[in-house]
Amino acid sequence: LRSRPRSGIHLSKKPKDIDILFMARLENQKNPVRFLKIISQITKTKKKLKIYLIGSGSLEPMIKRYITKNQLQKQIILKPFTLNPADYYQRSKIFLISSDHEGFPLTVLESIAAGCLPVYYSLDEINTFFNYNRYIQYNSINQASQKILFLLSHPTKVKKILNLYRPKVLK
């Protein structure tokens, strides 16, 4: 693998200190509530996780209330929208996509190029790209939680999936 992909994103030597990343507009289409429900379920099993929720939008007040009501303040770090997502991808293990519908999201390509595995709600637009490994797609909150818990405890599986798709992204 090249040390610097064509996309301008390079693999960092920094440790992956973010377990789960959400980066999107805080609007209904991106379904940040689904993200929060998945996180709520995951943190019942695995309490010590570092989770970043990055974005801005009309659902921000509701998201803050959900985090407080469900006592997720110690796990979830809220950050505003950024024009520099590469640093977050490079620091993250899992990029959790909870959108209800998308065009093909370039964030999937950026995250893979940076060594961050996307786990996404099953969407035809994304499924066509991931033609080999469906382990990173989910159809329900329970399924997403189980898959993410598995991936977090099996970093070699994450690396194997990334190594499968990274050349396709860079091409």
Coordinates of N, CA and C in Angstrom, one line a residue:
L1 N 0.8 -1.2 0.0 CA 0.0 0.0 0.0 C 0.9 1.2 0.0
R2 N 0.4 2.2 -0.7 CA 1.1 3.5 -0.7 C 1.0 4.2 0.7
S3 N 2.0 5.0 1.0 CA 1.9 5.7 2.3 C 1.0 6.9 2.2
R4 N 0.8 7.4 0.9 CA 0.0 8.6 0.8 C -1.0 8.3 -0.4
P5 N -2.3 8.0 -0.1 CA -3.2 7.7 -1.2 C -3.5 9.0 -2.0
R6 N -4.0 8.8 -3.2 CA -4.3 9.8 -4.1 C -5.3 10.8 -3.5
S7 N -6.2 10.4 -2.6 CA -7.2 11.3 -2.1 C -6.6 12.4 -1.2
G8 N -5.3 12.3 -0.9 CA -4.8 13.3 0.0 C -4.8 12.9 1.5
I9 N -5.6 11.8 1.8 CA -5.6 11.3 3.1 C -4.6 10.3 3.3
H10 N -3.8 10.4 4.3 CA -2.7 9.4 4.5 C -3.0 8.6 5.8
L11 N -2.5 7.4 5.9 CA -2.6 6.7 7.1 C -1.7 7.3 8.2
S12 N -2.3 7.6 9.3 CA -1.6 8.2 10.4 C -0.9 7.2 11.2
K13 N 0.2 7.6 11.8 CA 0.9 6.7 12.8 C 0.3 6.9 14.2
K14 N -0.6 7.9 14.3 CA -1.2 8.1 15.6 C -2.0 6.9 16.1
P15 N -2.2 6.7 17.4 CA -3.0 5.6 17.8 C -4.5 5.9 17.6
K16 N -5.3 4.9 17.4 CA -6.7 5.1 17.2 C -7.4 5.2 18.5
D17 N -7.5 6.5 18.9 CA -8.1 6.8 20.3 C -9.6 7.0 20.3
I18 N -10.2 7.0 19.1 CA -11.7 7.2 19.1 C -12.2 5.8 18.7
D19 N -13.1 5.2 19.5 CA -13.7 3.9 19.2 C -14.7 4.0 18.1
I20 N -15.7 5.0 18.2 CA -16.8 5.1 17.3 C -17.0 6.6 16.9
L21 N -17.1 6.8 15.6 CA -17.3 8.2 15.1 C -18.6 8.3 14.4
F22 N -19.3 9.4 14.6 CA -20.4 9.9 13.8 C -20.0 11.2 13.3
M23 N -20.1 11.4 12.0 CA -19.8 12.7 11.4 C -20.8 13.0 10.3
A24 N -21.8 13.9 10.6 CA -22.8 14.2 9.6 C -23.6 15.4 10.1
R25 N -24.5 15.9 9.2 CA -25.4 16.9 9.6 C -26.3 16.3 10.6
L26 N -26.7 17.1 11.6 CA -27.6 16.7 12.6 C -29.1 17.0 12.2
E27 N -29.5 16.2 11.1 CA -30.8 16.3 10.5 C -31.4 15.0 10.4
N28 N -32.7 14.9 10.2 CA -33.5 13.7 10.1 C -32.9 12.7 9.1
Q29 N -32.5 13.1 7.9 CA -32.0 12.2 6.9 C -30.8 11.4 7.4
K30 N -30.0 12.0 8.2 CA -28.8 11.4 8.7 C -29.1 10.5 9.9
N31 N -30.2 10.6 10.4 CA -30.8 9.8 11.5 C -29.8 9.7 12.7
P32 N -29.4 10.8 13.3 CA -28.5 10.7 14.5 C -29.2 10.0 15.7
V33 N -30.5 10.0 15.7 CA -31.2 9.3 16.8 C -30.9 7.8 16.7
R34 N -30.9 7.2 15.5 CA -30.5 5.8 15.4 C -29.1 5.6 15.9
F35 N -28.2 6.5 15.6 CA -26.8 6.4 16.1 C -26.8 6.4 17.6
L36 N -27.6 7.3 18.2 CA -27.6 7.3 19.7 C -28.2 6.1 20.3
K37 N -29.2 5.5 19.6 CA -29.9 4.3 20.2 C -28.9 3.1 20.1
I38 N -28.1 3.1 19.0 CA -27.1 2.0 18.9 C -26.0 2.2 20.0
I39 N -25.6 3.4 20.2 CA -24.6 3.7 21.2 C -25.1 3.4 22.6
S40 N -26.4 3.7 22.9 CA -27.0 3.4 24.1 C -26.9 1.9 24.4
Q41 N -27.2 1.1 23.4 CA -27.2 -0.4 23.5 C -25.8 -0.9 23.7
I42 N -24.8 -0.4 22.9 CA -23.4 -0.8 23.0 C -22.9 -0.5 24.4
T43 N -23.2 0.7 24.9 CA -22.6 1.1 26.2 C -23.2 0.3 27.4
K44 N -24.2 -0.4 27.2 CA -24.7 -1.3 28.2 C -23.8 -2.5 28.4
T45 N -23.1 -2.9 27.4 CA -22.2 -4.0 27.4 C -20.7 -3.5 27.6
K46 N -20.4 -2.5 26.9 CA -19.0 -2.0 27.0 C -19.0 -0.5 27.4
K47 N -18.7 -0.3 28.6 CA -18.9 1.1 29.2 C -17.8 2.1 28.8
K48 N -16.6 1.6 28.7 CA -15.4 2.5 28.5 C -15.1 2.6 27.0
L49 N -15.9 3.5 26.4 CA -15.7 3.7 25.0 C -15.5 5.2 24.8
K50 N -14.8 5.6 23.8 CA -14.6 7.0 23.4 C -15.4 7.2 22.1
I51 N -16.4 8.0 22.1 CA -17.3 8.2 21.0 C -17.4 9.6 20.6
Y52 N -17.2 10.0 19.4 CA -17.3 11.3 18.9 C -18.5 11.5 18.0
L53 N -19.3 12.5 18.3 CA -20.4 12.9 17.5 C -20.1 14.3 17.0
I54 N -19.9 14.3 15.7 CA -19.4 15.6 15.0 C -20.5 16.0 14.0
G55 N -21.0 17.2 14.3 CA -22.0 17.8 13.3 C -22.7 18.9 13.9
S56 N -23.5 19.6 13.1 CA -24.4 20.7 13.5 C -25.7 20.5 12.8
G57 N -26.7 21.1 13.3 CA -28.0 21.0 12.7 C -29.2 21.2 13.6
S58 N -30.4 21.1 13.0 CA -31.6 21.4 13.8 C -31.9 20.4 14.9
L59 N -31.3 19.2 14.8 CA -31.6 18.2 15.9 C -30.6 18.3 17.1
E60 N -29.7 19.3 17.0 CA -28.7 19.4 18.1 C -29.3 19.5 19.5
P61 N -30.3 20.3 19.8 CA -30.8 20.4 21.1 C -31.4 19.0 21.6
M62 N -32.1 18.4 20.7 CA -32.8 17.1 21.0 C -31.7 16.0 21.3
I63 N -30.6 16.1 20.5 CA -29.5 15.1 20.7 C -28.8 15.3 22.1
K64 N -28.6 16.6 22.4 CA -28.1 16.9 23.8 C -29.0 16.4 24.9
R65 N -30.3 16.6 24.7 CA -31.2 16.1 25.7 C -31.1 14.5 25.8
Y66 N -31.1 13.9 24.7 CA -31.0 12.4 24.7 C -29.7 11.9 25.4
I67 N -28.6 12.5 25.1 CA -27.4 12.2 25.7 C -27.5 12.3 27.2
T68 N -28.0 13.4 27.7 CA -28.2 13.6 29.2 C -29.2 12.6 29.8
K69 N -30.3 12.5 29.1 CA -31.3 11.6 29.7 C -30.8 10.2 29.8
N70 N -30.0 9.7 28.8 CA -29.5 8.4 28.8 C -28.1 8.2 29.4
Q71 N -27.7 9.3 30.1 CA -26.4 9.3 30.8 C -25.2 8.8 30.0
L72 N -25.1 9.4 28.8 CA -24.0 9.1 27.9 C -23.0 10.2 27.8
Q73 N -23.0 11.2 28.7 CA -22.1 12.3 28.7 C -20.7 11.9 28.8
K74 N -20.4 10.8 29.5 CA -19.0 10.3 29.7 C -18.5 9.6 28.5
Q75 N -19.3 9.0 27.7 CA -18.9 8.3 26.5 C -18.9 9.1 25.2
I76 N -19.9 10.1 25.1 CA -20.0 10.8 23.8 C -19.4 12.2 23.9
I77 N -18.5 12.5 23.0 CA -18.0 13.9 23.0 C -18.6 14.6 21.8
L78 N -19.3 15.7 22.0 CA -19.9 16.4 20.9 C -18.9 17.5 20.4
K79 N -18.8 17.5 19.1 CA -18.0 18.5 18.4 C -18.8 19.1 17.3
P80 N -18.6 20.4 17.0 CA -19.3 21.0 15.8 C -18.8 20.5 14.5
F81 N -19.6 20.8 13.5 CA -19.2 20.5 12.1 C -17.8 20.9 11.8
T82 N -17.1 20.1 11.0 CA -15.7 20.5 10.7 C -15.5 20.4 9.2
L83 N -14.6 21.2 8.7 CA -14.2 21.1 7.3 C -13.0 20.2 7.1
N84 N -12.4 19.7 8.2 CA -11.2 18.9 8.2 C -11.5 17.5 8.9
P85 N -12.3 16.7 8.2 CA -12.6 15.4 8.8 C -11.5 14.3 8.8
A86 N -10.5 14.5 8.0 CA -9.4 13.5 7.9 C -8.8 13.1 9.3
D87 N -8.6 14.1 10.1 CA -8.0 13.8 11.4 C -8.9 12.9 12.3
Y88 N -10.2 13.1 12.2 CA -11.1 12.3 13.0 C -11.1 10.8 12.4
Y89 N -11.2 10.7 11.1 CA -11.1 9.4 10.5 C -9.8 8.6 10.9
Q90 N -8.7 9.3 10.8 CA -7.4 8.7 11.2 C -7.4 8.2 12.6
R91 N -8.1 8.9 13.5 CA -8.1 8.6 14.9 C -9.1 7.6 15.3
S92 N -10.0 7.2 14.4 CA -11.2 6.4 14.7 C -11.1 5.0 14.2
K93 N -11.7 4.1 15.0 CA -11.7 2.6 14.6 C -12.9 2.3 13.7
I94 N -14.1 2.8 14.1 CA -15.4 2.6 13.5 C -16.1 3.9 13.1
F95 N -16.5 4.0 11.9 CA -17.3 5.2 11.4 C -18.7 4.7 11.3
L96 N -19.6 5.0 12.2 CA -21.0 4.5 12.2 C -21.9 5.5 11.4
I97 N -22.4 4.9 10.3 CA -23.3 5.7 9.4 C -24.8 5.2 9.7
S98 N -25.6 6.2 10.0 CA -27.0 5.8 10.4 C -28.0 6.4 9.5
S99 N -27.6 7.0 8.3 CA -28.5 7.7 7.4 C -29.6 6.8 6.9
D100 N -30.8 7.4 6.7 CA -31.9 6.7 6.1 C -31.8 6.5 4.6
H101 N -31.2 7.5 3.9 CA -30.9 7.4 2.5 C -29.8 8.3 2.2
E102 N -29.1 8.0 1.1 CA -27.9 8.8 0.7 C -27.8 8.7 -0.8
G103 N -27.0 9.6 -1.4 CA -26.4 9.3 -2.7 C -25.2 8.4 -2.2
F104 N -24.3 8.1 -3.1 CA -23.1 7.4 -2.5 C -22.3 8.4 -1.7
P105 N -22.2 8.1 -0.4 CA -21.5 9.1 0.4 C -19.9 9.0 0.3
L106 N -19.3 10.1 0.0 CA -17.9 10.2 -0.2 C -17.2 9.9 1.2
T107 N -17.9 10.1 2.3 CA -17.4 9.9 3.6 C -16.9 8.4 3.7
V108 N -17.6 7.5 3.1 CA -17.3 6.1 3.1 C -15.9 5.9 2.5
L109 N -15.6 6.5 1.4 CA -14.3 6.4 0.7 C -13.2 7.1 1.6
E110 N -13.5 8.3 2.1 CA -12.5 9.0 3.0 C -12.2 8.2 4.2
S111 N -13.2 7.6 4.8 CA -12.9 6.8 6.1 C -12.1 5.6 5.8
I112 N -12.4 4.9 4.7 CA -11.6 3.7 4.4 C -10.2 4.1 4.0
A113 N -10.0 5.1 3.2 CA -8.7 5.6 2.9 C -7.8 6.0 4.1
A114 N -8.5 6.4 5.2 CA -7.8 6.8 6.4 C -7.7 5.7 7.4
G115 N -8.2 4.5 7.0 CA -8.1 3.4 7.9 C -9.1 3.3 9.0
C116 N -10.3 3.8 8.7 CA -11.4 3.8 9.6 C -12.6 3.0 9.0
L117 N -13.0 2.0 9.6 CA -14.0 1.1 9.0 C -15.4 1.6 9.1
P118 N -16.1 1.8 8.0 CA -17.5 2.3 8.1 C -18.4 1.1 8.4
V119 N -19.3 1.3 9.2 CA -20.4 0.4 9.5 C -21.7 1.2 9.2
Y120 N -22.5 0.6 8.3 CA -23.6 1.5 7.8 C -24.9 0.8 7.8
Y121 N -26.0 1.6 7.9 CA -27.3 1.1 7.7 C -27.5 0.6 6.3
S122 N -28.1 -0.5 6.1 CA -28.1 -1.1 4.7 C -28.9 -0.2 3.8
L123 N -28.1 0.3 2.8 CA -28.6 1.2 1.7 C -28.1 0.6 0.4
D124 N -29.0 0.5 -0.6 CA -28.6 0.0 -1.9 C -27.4 0.8 -2.5
E125 N -27.4 2.2 -2.2 CA -26.4 3.0 -2.7 C -25.0 2.6 -2.2
I126 N -24.9 2.1 -1.0 CA -23.6 1.7 -0.4 C -23.4 0.2 -0.7
N127 N -24.4 -0.6 -0.6 CA -24.3 -2.1 -0.8 C -23.6 -2.4 -2.1
T128 N -23.8 -1.7 -3.1 CA -23.2 -2.0 -4.4 C -21.6 -1.9 -4.3
F129 N -21.1 -1.0 -3.5 CA -19.7 -0.8 -3.3 C -19.1 -2.0 -2.5
F130 N -19.8 -2.4 -1.5 CA -19.3 -3.4 -0.6 C -19.8 -4.8 -1.1
N131 N -19.3 -5.2 -2.2 CA -19.8 -6.4 -2.8 C -19.3 -7.7 -2.2
Y132 N -18.3 -7.6 -1.4 CA -17.7 -8.9 -0.8 C -18.2 -9.1 0.6
N133 N -18.0 -8.1 1.5 CA -18.2 -8.3 2.9 C -19.4 -7.5 3.4
R134 N -20.5 -8.2 3.7 CA -21.7 -7.6 4.2 C -21.7 -7.4 5.8
Y135 N -20.5 -7.8 6.4 CA -20.5 -7.8 7.8 C -20.5 -6.4 8.4
I136 N -20.3 -5.4 7.5 CA -20.3 -4.0 8.0 C -21.6 -3.3 7.7
Q137 N -22.6 -4.0 7.3 CA -23.9 -3.4 7.1 C -24.9 -3.9 8.2
Y138 N -25.8 -3.1 8.5 CA -26.8 -3.6 9.5 C -28.2 -3.2 9.1
N139 N -29.2 -3.9 9.6 CA -30.6 -3.6 9.3 C -31.4 -3.2 10.6
S140 N -30.8 -3.3 11.7 CA -31.5 -3.0 13.0 C -30.5 -2.4 14.0
I141 N -31.0 -1.8 15.0 CA -30.2 -1.3 16.1 C -29.5 -2.5 16.8
N142 N -30.2 -3.6 17.1 CA -29.6 -4.7 17.7 C -28.5 -5.3 16.9
Q143 N -28.7 -5.4 15.6 CA -27.7 -6.0 14.7 C -26.5 -5.1 14.7
A144 N -26.7 -3.8 14.6 CA -25.6 -2.8 14.6 C -24.7 -2.9 15.8
S145 N -25.4 -3.0 17.0 CA -24.7 -3.1 18.3 C -23.8 -4.4 18.3
Q146 N -24.4 -5.5 17.9 CA -23.7 -6.7 18.0 C -22.5 -6.7 17.0
K147 N -22.6 -6.2 15.8 CA -21.5 -6.1 14.9 C -20.4 -5.2 15.4
I148 N -20.8 -4.1 15.9 CA -19.8 -3.1 16.4 C -19.0 -3.7 17.6
L149 N -19.7 -4.3 18.5 CA -19.1 -4.9 19.6 C -18.1 -6.0 19.2
F150 N -18.5 -6.8 18.2 CA -17.6 -7.8 17.6 C -16.4 -7.1 17.0
L151 N -16.6 -6.1 16.2 CA -15.5 -5.5 15.5 C -14.5 -4.8 16.4
L152 N -15.0 -4.2 17.4 CA -14.2 -3.5 18.4 C -13.3 -4.5 19.2
S153 N -13.8 -5.7 19.4 CA -13.0 -6.7 20.1 C -12.2 -7.6 19.1
H154 N -12.3 -7.4 17.8 CA -11.5 -8.2 16.8 C -10.8 -7.2 15.8
P155 N -9.8 -6.5 16.3 CA -9.1 -5.5 15.4 C -8.5 -6.2 14.2
T156 N -8.2 -7.5 14.2 CA -7.6 -8.1 13.0 C -8.7 -8.3 11.9
K157 N -9.9 -8.5 12.3 CA -11.0 -8.6 11.4 C -11.2 -7.2 10.7
V158 N -11.2 -6.1 11.5 CA -11.3 -4.8 11.0 C -10.2 -4.5 10.0
K159 N -9.0 -4.9 10.3 CA -7.9 -4.6 9.4 C -8.0 -5.4 8.1
K160 N -8.5 -6.7 8.2 CA -8.7 -7.5 7.0 C -9.7 -6.9 6.1
I161 N -10.8 -6.4 6.6 CA -11.9 -5.8 5.8 C -11.3 -4.5 5.2
L162 N -10.6 -3.7 6.0 CA -10.0 -2.5 5.4 C -9.0 -2.8 4.3
N163 N -8.2 -3.8 4.5 CA -7.2 -4.2 3.5 C -7.9 -4.7 2.2
L164 N -9.1 -5.2 2.3 CA -9.8 -5.7 1.2 C -10.4 -4.5 0.3
Y165 N -10.8 -3.4 1.0 CA -11.5 -2.3 0.3 C -10.6 -1.1 0.0
R166 N -9.5 -1.0 0.8 CA -8.7 0.2 0.6 C -8.1 0.3 -0.8
P167 N -7.6 -0.8 -1.4 CA -7.1 -0.7 -2.8 C -8.2 -0.2 -3.8
K168 N -9.4 -0.7 -3.6 CA -10.5 -0.3 -4.4 C -10.8 1.2 -4.3
V169 N -10.7 1.7 -3.1 CA -10.9 3.1 -2.8 C -9.8 3.9 -3.5
L170 N -8.6 3.5 -3.3 CA -7.5 4.3 -3.8 C -7.4 4.3 -5.4
K171 N -8.0 3.2 -5.9 CA -8.0 3.1 -7.4 C -9.0 4.1 -8.0

